[in-house]
PDB file of C-alpha atoms and ligand atoms in Angstrom:
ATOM      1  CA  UNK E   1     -18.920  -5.069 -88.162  1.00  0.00           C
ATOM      2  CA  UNK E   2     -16.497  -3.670 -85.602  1.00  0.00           C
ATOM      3  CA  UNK E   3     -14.893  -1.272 -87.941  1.00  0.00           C
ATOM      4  CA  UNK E   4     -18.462   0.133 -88.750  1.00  0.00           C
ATOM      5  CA  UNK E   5     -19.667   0.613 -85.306  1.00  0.00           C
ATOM      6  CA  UNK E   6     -15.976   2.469 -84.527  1.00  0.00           C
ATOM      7  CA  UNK E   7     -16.684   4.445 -87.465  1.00  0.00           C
ATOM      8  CA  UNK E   8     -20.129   5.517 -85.889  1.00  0.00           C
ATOM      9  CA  UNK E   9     -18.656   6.483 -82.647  1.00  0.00           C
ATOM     10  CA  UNK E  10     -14.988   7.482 -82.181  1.00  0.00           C
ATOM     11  CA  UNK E  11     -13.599   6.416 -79.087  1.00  0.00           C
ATOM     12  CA  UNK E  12     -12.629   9.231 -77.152  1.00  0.00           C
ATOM     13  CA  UNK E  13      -9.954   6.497 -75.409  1.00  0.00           C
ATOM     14  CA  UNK E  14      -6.790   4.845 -77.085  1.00  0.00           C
ATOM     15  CA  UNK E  15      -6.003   1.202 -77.303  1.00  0.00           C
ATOM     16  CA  UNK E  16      -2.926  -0.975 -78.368  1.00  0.00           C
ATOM     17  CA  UNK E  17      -4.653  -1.359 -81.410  1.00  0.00           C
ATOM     18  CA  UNK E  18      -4.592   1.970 -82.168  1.00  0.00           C
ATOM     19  CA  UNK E  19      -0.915   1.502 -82.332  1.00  0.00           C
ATOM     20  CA  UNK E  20       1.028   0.493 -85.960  1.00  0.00           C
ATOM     21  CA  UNK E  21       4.092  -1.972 -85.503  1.00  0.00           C
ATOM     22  CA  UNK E  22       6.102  -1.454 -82.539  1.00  0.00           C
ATOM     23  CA  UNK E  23       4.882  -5.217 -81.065  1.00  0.00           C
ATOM     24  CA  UNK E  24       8.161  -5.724 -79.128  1.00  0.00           C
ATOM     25  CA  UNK E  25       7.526  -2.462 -77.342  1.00  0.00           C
ATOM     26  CA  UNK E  26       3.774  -3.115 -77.074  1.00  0.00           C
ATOM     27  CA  UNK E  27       4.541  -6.560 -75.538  1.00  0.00           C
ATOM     28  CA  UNK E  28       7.196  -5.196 -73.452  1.00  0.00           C
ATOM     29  CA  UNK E  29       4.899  -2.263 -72.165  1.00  0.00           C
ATOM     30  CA  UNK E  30       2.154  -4.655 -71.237  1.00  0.00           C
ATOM     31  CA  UNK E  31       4.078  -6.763 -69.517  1.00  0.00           C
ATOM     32  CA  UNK E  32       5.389  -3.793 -67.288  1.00  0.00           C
ATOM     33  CA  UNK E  33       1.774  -2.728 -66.602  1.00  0.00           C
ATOM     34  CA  UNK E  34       0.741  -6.111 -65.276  1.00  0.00           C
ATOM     35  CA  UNK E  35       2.967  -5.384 -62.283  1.00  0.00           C
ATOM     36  CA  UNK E  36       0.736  -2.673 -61.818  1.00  0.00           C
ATOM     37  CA  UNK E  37      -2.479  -4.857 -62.626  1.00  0.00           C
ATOM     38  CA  UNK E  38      -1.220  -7.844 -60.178  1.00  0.00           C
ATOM     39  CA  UNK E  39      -0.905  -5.543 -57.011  1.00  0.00           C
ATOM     40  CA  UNK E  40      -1.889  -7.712 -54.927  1.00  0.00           C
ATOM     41  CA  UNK E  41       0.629 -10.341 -55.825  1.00  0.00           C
ATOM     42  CA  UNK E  42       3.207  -7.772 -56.039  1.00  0.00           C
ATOM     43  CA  UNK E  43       3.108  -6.754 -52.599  1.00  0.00           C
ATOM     44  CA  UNK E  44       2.643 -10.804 -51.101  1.00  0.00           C
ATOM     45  CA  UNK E  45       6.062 -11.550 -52.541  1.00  0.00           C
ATOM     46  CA  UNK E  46       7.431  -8.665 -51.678  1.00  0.00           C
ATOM     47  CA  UNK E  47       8.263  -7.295 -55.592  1.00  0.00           C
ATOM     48  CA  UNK E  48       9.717  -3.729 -55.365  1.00  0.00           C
ATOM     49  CA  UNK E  49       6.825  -1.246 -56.920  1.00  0.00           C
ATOM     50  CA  UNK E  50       6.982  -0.394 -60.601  1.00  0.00           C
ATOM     51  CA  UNK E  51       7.218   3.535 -60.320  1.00  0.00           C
ATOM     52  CA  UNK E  52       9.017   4.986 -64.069  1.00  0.00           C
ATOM     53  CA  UNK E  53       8.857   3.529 -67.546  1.00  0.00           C
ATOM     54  CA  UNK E  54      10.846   5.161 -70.110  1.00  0.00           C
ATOM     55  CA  UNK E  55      10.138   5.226 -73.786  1.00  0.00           C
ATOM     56  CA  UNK E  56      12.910   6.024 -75.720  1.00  0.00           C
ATOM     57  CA  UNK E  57      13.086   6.625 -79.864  1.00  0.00           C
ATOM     58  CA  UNK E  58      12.571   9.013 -82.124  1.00  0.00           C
ATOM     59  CA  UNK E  59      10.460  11.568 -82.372  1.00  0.00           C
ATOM     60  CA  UNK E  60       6.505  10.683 -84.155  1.00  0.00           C
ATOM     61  CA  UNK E  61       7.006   7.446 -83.171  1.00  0.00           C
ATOM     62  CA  UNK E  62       4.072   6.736 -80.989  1.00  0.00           C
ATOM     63  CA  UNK E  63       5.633   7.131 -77.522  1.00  0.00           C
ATOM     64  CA  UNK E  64       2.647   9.302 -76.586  1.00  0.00           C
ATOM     65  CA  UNK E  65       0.055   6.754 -78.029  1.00  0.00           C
ATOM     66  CA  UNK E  66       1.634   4.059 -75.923  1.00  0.00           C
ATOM     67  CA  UNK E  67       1.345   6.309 -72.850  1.00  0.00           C
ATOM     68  CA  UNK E  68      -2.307   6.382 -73.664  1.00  0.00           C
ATOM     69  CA  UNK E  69      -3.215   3.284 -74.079  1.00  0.00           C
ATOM     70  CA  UNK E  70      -1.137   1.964 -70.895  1.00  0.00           C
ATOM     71  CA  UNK E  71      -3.547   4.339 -69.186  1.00  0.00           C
ATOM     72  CA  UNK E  72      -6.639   2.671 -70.810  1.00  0.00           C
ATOM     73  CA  UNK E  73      -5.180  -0.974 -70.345  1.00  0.00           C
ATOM     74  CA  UNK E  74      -5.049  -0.046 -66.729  1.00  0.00           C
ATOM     75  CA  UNK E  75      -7.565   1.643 -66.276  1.00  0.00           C
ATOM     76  CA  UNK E  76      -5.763   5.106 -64.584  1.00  0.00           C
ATOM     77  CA  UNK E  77      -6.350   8.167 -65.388  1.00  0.00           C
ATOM     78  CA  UNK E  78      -4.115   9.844 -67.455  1.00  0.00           C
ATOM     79  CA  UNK E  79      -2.077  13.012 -67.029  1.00  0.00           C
ATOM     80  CA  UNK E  80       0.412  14.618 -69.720  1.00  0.00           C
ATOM     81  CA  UNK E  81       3.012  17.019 -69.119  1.00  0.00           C
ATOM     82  CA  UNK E  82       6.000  17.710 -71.168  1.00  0.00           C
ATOM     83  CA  UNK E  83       9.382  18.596 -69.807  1.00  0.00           C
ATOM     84  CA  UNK E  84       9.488  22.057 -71.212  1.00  0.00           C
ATOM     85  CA  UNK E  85       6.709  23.026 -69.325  1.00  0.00           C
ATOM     86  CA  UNK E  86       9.038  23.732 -66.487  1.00  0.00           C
ATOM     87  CA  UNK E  87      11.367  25.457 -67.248  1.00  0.00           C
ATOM     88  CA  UNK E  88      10.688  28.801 -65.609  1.00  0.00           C
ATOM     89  CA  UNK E  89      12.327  31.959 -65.166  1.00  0.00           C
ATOM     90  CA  UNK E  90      12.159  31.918 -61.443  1.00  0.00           C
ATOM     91  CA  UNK E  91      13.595  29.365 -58.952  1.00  0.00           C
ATOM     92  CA  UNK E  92      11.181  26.849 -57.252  1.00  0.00           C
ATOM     93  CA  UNK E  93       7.960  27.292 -59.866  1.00  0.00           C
ATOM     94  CA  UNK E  94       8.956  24.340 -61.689  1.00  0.00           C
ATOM     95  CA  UNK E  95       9.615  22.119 -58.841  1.00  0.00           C
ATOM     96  CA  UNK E  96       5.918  23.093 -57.424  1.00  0.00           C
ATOM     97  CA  UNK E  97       4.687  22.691 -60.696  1.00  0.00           C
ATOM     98  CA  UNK E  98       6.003  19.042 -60.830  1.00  0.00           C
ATOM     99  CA  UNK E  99       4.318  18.839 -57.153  1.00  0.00           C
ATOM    100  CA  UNK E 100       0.394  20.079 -58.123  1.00  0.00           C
ATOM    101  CA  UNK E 101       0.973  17.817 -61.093  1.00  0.00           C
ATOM    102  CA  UNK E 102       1.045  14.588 -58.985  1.00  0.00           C
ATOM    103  CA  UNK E 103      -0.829  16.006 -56.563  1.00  0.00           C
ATOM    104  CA  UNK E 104      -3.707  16.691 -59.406  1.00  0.00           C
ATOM    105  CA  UNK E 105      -3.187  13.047 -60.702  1.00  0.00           C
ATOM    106  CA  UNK E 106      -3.931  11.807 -57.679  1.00  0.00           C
ATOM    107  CA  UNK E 107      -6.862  13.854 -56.926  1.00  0.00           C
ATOM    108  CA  UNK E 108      -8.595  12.900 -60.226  1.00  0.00           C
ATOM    109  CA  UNK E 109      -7.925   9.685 -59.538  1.00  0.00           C
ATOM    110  CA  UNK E 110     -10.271   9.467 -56.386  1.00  0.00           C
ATOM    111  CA  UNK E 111     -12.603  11.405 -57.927  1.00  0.00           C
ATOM    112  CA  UNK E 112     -13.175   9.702 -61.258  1.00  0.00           C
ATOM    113  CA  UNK E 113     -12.702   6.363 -58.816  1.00  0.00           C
ATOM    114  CA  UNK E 114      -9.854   5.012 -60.340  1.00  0.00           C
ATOM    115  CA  UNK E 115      -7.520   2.887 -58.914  1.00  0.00           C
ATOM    116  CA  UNK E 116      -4.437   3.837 -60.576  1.00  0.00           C
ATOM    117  CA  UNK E 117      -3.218   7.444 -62.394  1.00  0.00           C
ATOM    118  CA  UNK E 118      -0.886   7.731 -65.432  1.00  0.00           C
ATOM    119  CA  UNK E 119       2.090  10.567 -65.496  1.00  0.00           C
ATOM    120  CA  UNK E 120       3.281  10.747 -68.882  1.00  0.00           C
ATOM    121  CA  UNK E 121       5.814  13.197 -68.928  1.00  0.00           C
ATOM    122  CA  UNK E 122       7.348  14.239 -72.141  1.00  0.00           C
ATOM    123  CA  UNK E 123      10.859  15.455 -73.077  1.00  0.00           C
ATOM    124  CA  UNK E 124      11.667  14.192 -69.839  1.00  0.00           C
ATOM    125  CA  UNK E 125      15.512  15.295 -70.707  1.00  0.00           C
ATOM    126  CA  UNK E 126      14.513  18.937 -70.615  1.00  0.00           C
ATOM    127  CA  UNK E 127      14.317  19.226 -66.522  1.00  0.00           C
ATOM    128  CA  UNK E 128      16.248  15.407 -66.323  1.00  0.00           C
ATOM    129  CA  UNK E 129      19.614  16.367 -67.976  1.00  0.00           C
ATOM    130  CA  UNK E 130      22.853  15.363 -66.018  1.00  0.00           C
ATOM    131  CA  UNK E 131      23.434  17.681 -63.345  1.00  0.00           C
ATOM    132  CA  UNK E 132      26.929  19.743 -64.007  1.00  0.00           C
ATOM    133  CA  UNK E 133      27.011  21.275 -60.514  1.00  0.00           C
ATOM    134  CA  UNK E 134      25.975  24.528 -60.260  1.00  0.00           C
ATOM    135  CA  UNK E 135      24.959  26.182 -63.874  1.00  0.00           C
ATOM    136  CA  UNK E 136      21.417  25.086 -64.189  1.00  0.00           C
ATOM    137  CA  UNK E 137      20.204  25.241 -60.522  1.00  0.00           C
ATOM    138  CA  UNK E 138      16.351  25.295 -61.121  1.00  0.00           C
ATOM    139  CA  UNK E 139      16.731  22.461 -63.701  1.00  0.00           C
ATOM    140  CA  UNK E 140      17.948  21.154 -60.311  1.00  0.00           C
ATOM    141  CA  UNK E 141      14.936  22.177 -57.943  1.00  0.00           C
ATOM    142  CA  UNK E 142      13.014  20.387 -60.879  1.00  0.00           C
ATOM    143  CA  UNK E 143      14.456  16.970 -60.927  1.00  0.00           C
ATOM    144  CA  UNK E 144      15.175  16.762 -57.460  1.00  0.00           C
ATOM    145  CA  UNK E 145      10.798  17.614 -56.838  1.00  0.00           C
ATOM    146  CA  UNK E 146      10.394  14.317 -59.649  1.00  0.00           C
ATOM    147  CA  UNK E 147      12.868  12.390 -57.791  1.00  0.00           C
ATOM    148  CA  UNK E 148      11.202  12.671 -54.281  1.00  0.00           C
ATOM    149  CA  UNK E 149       7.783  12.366 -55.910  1.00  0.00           C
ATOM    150  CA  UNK E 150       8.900   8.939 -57.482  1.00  0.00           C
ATOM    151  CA  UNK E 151      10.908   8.128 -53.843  1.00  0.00           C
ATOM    152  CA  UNK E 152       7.463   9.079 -52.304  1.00  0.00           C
ATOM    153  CA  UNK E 153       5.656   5.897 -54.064  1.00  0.00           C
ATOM    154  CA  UNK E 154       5.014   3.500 -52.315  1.00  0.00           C
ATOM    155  CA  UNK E 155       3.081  -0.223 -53.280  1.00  0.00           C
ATOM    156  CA  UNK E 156       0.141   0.213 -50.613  1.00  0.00           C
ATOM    157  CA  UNK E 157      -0.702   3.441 -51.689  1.00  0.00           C
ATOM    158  CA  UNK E 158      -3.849   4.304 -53.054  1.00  0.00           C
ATOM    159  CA  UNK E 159      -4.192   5.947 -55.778  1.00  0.00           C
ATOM    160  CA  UNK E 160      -1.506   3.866 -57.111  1.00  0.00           C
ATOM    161  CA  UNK E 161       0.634   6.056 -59.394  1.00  0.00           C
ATOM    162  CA  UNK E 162       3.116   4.868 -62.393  1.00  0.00           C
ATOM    163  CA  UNK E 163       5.540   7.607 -64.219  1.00  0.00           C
ATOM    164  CA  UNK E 164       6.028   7.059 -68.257  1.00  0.00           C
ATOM    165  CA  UNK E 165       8.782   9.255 -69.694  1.00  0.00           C
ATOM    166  CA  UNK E 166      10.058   9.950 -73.329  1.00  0.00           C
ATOM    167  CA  UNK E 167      12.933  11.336 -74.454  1.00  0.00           C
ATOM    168  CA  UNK E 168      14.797  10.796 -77.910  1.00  0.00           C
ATOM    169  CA  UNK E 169      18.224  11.727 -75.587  1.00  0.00           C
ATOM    170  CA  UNK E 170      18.695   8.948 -73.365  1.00  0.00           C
ATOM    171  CA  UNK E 171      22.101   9.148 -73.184  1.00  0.00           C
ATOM    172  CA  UNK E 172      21.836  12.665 -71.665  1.00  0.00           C
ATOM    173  CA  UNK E 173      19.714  11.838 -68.628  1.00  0.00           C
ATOM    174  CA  UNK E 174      21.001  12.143 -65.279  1.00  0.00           C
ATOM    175  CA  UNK E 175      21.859   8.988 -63.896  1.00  0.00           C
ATOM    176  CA  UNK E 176      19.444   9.275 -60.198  1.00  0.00           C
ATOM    177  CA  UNK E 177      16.384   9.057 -62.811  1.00  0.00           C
ATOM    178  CA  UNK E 178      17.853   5.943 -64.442  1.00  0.00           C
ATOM    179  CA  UNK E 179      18.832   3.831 -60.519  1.00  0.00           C
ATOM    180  CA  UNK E 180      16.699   1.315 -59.488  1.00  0.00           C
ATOM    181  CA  UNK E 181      13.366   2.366 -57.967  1.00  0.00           C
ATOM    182  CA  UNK E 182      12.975   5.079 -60.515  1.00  0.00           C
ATOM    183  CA  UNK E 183      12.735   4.848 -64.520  1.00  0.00           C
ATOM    184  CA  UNK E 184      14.716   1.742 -64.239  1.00  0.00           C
ATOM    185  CA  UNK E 185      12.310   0.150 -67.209  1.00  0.00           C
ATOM    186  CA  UNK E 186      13.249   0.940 -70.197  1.00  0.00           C
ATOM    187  CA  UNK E 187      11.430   0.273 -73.833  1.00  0.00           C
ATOM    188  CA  UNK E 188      12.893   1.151 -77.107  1.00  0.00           C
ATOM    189  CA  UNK E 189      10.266   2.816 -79.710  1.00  0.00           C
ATOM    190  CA  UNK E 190      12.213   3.156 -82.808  1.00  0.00           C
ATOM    191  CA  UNK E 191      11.245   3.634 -86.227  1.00  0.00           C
ATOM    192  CA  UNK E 192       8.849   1.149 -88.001  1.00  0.00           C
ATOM    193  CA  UNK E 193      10.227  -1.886 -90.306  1.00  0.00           C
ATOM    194  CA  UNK E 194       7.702  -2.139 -93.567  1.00  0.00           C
ATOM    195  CA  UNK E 195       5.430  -4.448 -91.773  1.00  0.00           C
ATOM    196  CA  UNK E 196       5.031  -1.298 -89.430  1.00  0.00           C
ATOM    197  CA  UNK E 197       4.755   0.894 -91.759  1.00  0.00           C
ATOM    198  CA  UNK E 198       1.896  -0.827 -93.792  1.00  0.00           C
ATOM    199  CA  UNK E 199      -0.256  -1.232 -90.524  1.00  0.00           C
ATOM    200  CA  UNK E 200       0.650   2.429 -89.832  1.00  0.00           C
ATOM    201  CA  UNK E 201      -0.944   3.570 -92.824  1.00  0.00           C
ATOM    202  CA  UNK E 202      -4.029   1.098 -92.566  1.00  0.00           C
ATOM    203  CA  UNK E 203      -4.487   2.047 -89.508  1.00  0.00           C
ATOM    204  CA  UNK E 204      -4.579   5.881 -90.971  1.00  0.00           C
ATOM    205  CA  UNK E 205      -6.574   4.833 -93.835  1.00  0.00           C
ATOM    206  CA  UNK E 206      -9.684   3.522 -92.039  1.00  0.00           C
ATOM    207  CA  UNK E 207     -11.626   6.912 -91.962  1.00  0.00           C
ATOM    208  CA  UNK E 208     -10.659   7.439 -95.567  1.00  0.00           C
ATOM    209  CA  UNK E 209     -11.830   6.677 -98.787  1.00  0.00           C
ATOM    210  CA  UNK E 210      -9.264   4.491-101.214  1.00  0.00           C
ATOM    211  CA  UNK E 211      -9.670   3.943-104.912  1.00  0.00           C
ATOM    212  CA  UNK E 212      -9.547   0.755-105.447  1.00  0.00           C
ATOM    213  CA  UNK E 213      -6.480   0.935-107.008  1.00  0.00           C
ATOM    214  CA  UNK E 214      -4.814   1.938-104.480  1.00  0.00           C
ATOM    215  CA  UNK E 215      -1.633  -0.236-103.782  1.00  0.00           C
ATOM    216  CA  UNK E 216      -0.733   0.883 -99.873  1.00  0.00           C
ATOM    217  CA  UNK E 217       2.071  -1.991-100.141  1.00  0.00           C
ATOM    218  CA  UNK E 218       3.796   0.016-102.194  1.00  0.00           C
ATOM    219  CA  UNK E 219       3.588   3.247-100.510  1.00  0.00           C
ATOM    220  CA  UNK E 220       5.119   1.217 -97.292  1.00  0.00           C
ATOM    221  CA  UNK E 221       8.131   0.108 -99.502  1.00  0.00           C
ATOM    222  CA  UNK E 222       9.418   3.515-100.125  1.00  0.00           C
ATOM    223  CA  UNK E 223       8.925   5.507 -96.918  1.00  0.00           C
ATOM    224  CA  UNK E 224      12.198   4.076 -95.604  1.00  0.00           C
ATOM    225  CA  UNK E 225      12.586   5.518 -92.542  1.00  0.00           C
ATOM    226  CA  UNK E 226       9.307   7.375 -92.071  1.00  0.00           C
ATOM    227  CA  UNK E 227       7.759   7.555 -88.337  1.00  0.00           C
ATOM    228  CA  UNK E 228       4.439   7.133 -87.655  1.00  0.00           C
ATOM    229  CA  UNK E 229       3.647  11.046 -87.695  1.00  0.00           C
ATOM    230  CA  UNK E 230       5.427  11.086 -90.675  1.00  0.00           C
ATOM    231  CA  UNK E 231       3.041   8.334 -92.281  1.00  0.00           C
ATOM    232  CA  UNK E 232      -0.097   9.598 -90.732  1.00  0.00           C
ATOM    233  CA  UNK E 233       1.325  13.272 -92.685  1.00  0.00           C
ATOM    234  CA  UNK E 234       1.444  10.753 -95.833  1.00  0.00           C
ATOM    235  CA  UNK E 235      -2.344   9.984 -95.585  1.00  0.00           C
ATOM    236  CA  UNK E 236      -3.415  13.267 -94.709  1.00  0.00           C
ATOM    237  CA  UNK E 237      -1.668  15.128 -97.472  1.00  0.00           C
ATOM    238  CA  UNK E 238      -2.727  12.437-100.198  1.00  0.00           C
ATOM    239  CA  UNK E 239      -6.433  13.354 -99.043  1.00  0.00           C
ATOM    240  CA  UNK E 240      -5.595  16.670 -99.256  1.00  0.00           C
ATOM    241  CA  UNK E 241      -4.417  16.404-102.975  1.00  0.00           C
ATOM    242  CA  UNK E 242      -7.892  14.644-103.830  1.00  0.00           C
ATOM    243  CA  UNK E 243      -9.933  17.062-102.587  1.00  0.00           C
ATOM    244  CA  UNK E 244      -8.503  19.719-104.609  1.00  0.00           C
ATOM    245  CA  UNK E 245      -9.271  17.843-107.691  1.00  0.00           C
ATOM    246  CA  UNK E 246     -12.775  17.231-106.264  1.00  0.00           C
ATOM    247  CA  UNK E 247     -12.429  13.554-106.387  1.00  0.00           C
ATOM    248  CA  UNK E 248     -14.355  11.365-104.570  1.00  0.00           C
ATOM    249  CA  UNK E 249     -11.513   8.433-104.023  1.00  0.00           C
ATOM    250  CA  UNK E 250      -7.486   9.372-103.037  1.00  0.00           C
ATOM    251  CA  UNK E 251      -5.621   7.550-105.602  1.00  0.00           C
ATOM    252  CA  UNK E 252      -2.249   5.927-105.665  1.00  0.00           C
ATOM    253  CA  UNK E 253      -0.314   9.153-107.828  1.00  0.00           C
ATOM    254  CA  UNK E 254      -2.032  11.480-104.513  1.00  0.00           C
ATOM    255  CA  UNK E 255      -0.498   8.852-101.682  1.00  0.00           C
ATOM    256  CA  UNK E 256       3.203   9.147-104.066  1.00  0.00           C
ATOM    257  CA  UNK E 257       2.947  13.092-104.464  1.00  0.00           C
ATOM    258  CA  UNK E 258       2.253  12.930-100.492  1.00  0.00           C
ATOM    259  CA  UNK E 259       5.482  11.047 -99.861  1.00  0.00           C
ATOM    260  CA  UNK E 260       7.396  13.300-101.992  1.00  0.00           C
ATOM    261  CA  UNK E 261       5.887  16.354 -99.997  1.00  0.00           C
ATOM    262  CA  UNK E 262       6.588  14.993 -96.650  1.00  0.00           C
ATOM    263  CA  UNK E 263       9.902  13.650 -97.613  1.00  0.00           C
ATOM    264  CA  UNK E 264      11.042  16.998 -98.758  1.00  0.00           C
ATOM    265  CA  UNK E 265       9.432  18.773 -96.263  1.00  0.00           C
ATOM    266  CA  UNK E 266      11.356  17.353 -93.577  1.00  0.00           C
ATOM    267  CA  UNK E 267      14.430  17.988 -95.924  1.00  0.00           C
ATOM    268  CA  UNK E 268      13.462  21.830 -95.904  1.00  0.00           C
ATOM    269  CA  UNK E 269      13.209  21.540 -91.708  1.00  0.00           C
ATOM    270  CA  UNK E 270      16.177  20.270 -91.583  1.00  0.00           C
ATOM    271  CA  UNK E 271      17.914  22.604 -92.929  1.00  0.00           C
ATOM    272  CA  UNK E 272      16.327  25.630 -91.611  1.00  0.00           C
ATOM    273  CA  UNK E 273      17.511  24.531 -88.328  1.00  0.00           C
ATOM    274  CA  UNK E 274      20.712  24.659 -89.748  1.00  0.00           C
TER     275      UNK E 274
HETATM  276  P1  LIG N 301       7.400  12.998 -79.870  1.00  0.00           P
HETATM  277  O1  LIG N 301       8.580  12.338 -79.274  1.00  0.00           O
HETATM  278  O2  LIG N 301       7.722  13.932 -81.009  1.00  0.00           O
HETATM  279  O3  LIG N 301       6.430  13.571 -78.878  1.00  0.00           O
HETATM  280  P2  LIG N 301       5.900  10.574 -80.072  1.00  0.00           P
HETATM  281  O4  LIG N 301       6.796   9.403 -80.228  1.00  0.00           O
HETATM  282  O5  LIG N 301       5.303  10.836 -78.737  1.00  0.00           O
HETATM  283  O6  LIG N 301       6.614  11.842 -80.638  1.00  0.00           O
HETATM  284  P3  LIG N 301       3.206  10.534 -80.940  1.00  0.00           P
HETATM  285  O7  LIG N 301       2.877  11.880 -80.404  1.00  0.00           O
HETATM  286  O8  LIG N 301       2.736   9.371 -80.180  1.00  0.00           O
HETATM  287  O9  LIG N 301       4.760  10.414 -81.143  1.00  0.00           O
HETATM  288  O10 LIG N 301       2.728  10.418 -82.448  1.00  0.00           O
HETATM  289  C1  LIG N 301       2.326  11.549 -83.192  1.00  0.00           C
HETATM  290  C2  LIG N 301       1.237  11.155 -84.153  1.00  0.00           C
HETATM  291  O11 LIG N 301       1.805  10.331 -85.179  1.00  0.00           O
HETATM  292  C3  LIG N 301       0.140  10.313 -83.534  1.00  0.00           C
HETATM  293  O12 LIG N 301      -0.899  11.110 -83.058  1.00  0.00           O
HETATM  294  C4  LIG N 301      -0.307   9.425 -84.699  1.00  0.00           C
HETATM  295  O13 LIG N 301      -1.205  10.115 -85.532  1.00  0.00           O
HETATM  296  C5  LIG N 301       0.968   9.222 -85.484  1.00  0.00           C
HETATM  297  N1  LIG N 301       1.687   8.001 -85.090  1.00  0.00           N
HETATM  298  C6  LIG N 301       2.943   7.942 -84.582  1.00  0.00           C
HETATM  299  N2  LIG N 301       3.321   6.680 -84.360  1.00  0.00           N
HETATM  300  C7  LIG N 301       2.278   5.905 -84.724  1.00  0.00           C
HETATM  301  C8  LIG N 301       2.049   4.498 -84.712  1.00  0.00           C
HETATM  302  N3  LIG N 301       2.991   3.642 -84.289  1.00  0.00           N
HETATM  303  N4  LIG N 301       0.842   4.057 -85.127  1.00  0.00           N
HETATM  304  C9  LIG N 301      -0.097   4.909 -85.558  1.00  0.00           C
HETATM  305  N5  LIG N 301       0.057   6.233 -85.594  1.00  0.00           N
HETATM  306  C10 LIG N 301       1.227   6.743 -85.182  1.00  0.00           C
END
């Protein structure tokens, strides 16, 4: 079967299907990328390039998966980066650092002879944060390197090159990122419903051995307001209890022990921050 030959030899890409709930955003994500699939077309009727996609949500909700597999739907390579990497002491590193990344993409690209490259860029709000004139200049420098980078894409360029963001702080981006021409897509990855949540943990489950017992239904019922990182936690844990008892199967009291542990570890987070 399918699952058994996965099983044999782990992908080393990601797919959609690799992806619990979130269909509205998956839909909405692939239906963004086809703009950069249908190039051709784009550029006959004159269709304004796709350059930014931002994923918004909460964190351990998948927004980095999705970057992933957009880059395998695609077929571009794919390049991370996460806004904190930055942030530097002195003025102008960050800004050049935002200029090798493309650069690099792009490179890559013609090498591994790809038509397209990924950016997925990560706490984008960290060097994207509305301007307040004057107190964080090389925040500045920063944005203003991502801004002409994006300005600098054009349709008949090849490698063609698409920006995905993230940021759990929408509301505190600078407005230039959000105009048209820029990360003017936007897709909302919240937190999964129960149907989510039950082909979250499935998908989580596959390399591991159930009891038969085991009632996962259940388990989605009462992690309310879990995130995916939170759920794959949930699966990893319960395996972890097992093992200690040398059992061969997890059973449904280590999946409930799990929840409790990651429900009050977050608890215990939370308030250390405090
Ligand atoms: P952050 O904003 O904190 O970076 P994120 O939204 O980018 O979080 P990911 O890094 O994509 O979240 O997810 C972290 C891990 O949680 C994944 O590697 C995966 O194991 C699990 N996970 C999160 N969401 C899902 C999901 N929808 N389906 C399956 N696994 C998920």
């Amino acid at each position: 079967s399918d699952r058994s030959k996965s099983r044999a030899k782990a992908p080393s890409y990601l797919t959609f299907d690799d992806i619990g709930g979130q269909d509205r955003a998956k839909r909405e994500l692939q239906e963004a990328l086809d703009f950069l699939i249908r190039y051709e077309d784009i550029k006959r009727l004159g269709i304004r390039p796709l350059k930014g996609i931002l994923l918004t949500g909460p964190p351990g909700t998948g927004k980095t998966l999705m970057a992933k597999a957009a880059a395998h739907y695609t077929n571009s390579v794919f390049m991370a980066a996460s806004g904190s990497e930055f942030v530097e002491m002195y003025v102008g590193v960050g800004a050049s650092r935002i200029r090798d990344l493309f650069k690099e993409a792009r490179n890559r690209a013609i090498k591994e002879n790809k038509e397209s490259a990924i950016v997925f860029i990560d706490e984008i709000d960290v060097i994207g944060g509305k301007r307040d004139g004057g107190q964080h200049r090389e925040y500045d420098q920063t944005l203003n390197q991502l801004l002409t980078e994006m300005d600098g894409i054009h349709t008949s360029e090849s490698p063609r090159v698409l920006i995905i963001a993230a940021t759990n702080r929408k509301e505190m981006l600078d407005p230039a990122l959000l105009r048209p021409g820029r990360f003017d897509r936007h897709i909302e990855v919240d937190l999964p419903d129960k149907k989510g949540r039950m082909h979250i943990l499935n998908i989580h489950a596959k390399n591991k051995p159930l009891a038969e017992s085991v009632n996962l239904d259940s388990i989605a019922q009462e992690t309310f307001h879990f995130s995916g990182a939170q759920l794959e936690s949930v699966m990893n844990e319960a395996a972890i209890y097992a093992m200690r008892e040398e059992l061969e199967t997890i059973e449904q009291r280590h999946l409930s022990l799990a929840v409790d542990k990651v429900m009050l570890g977050e608890k215990t987070d939370r308030e250390s921050t405090k």
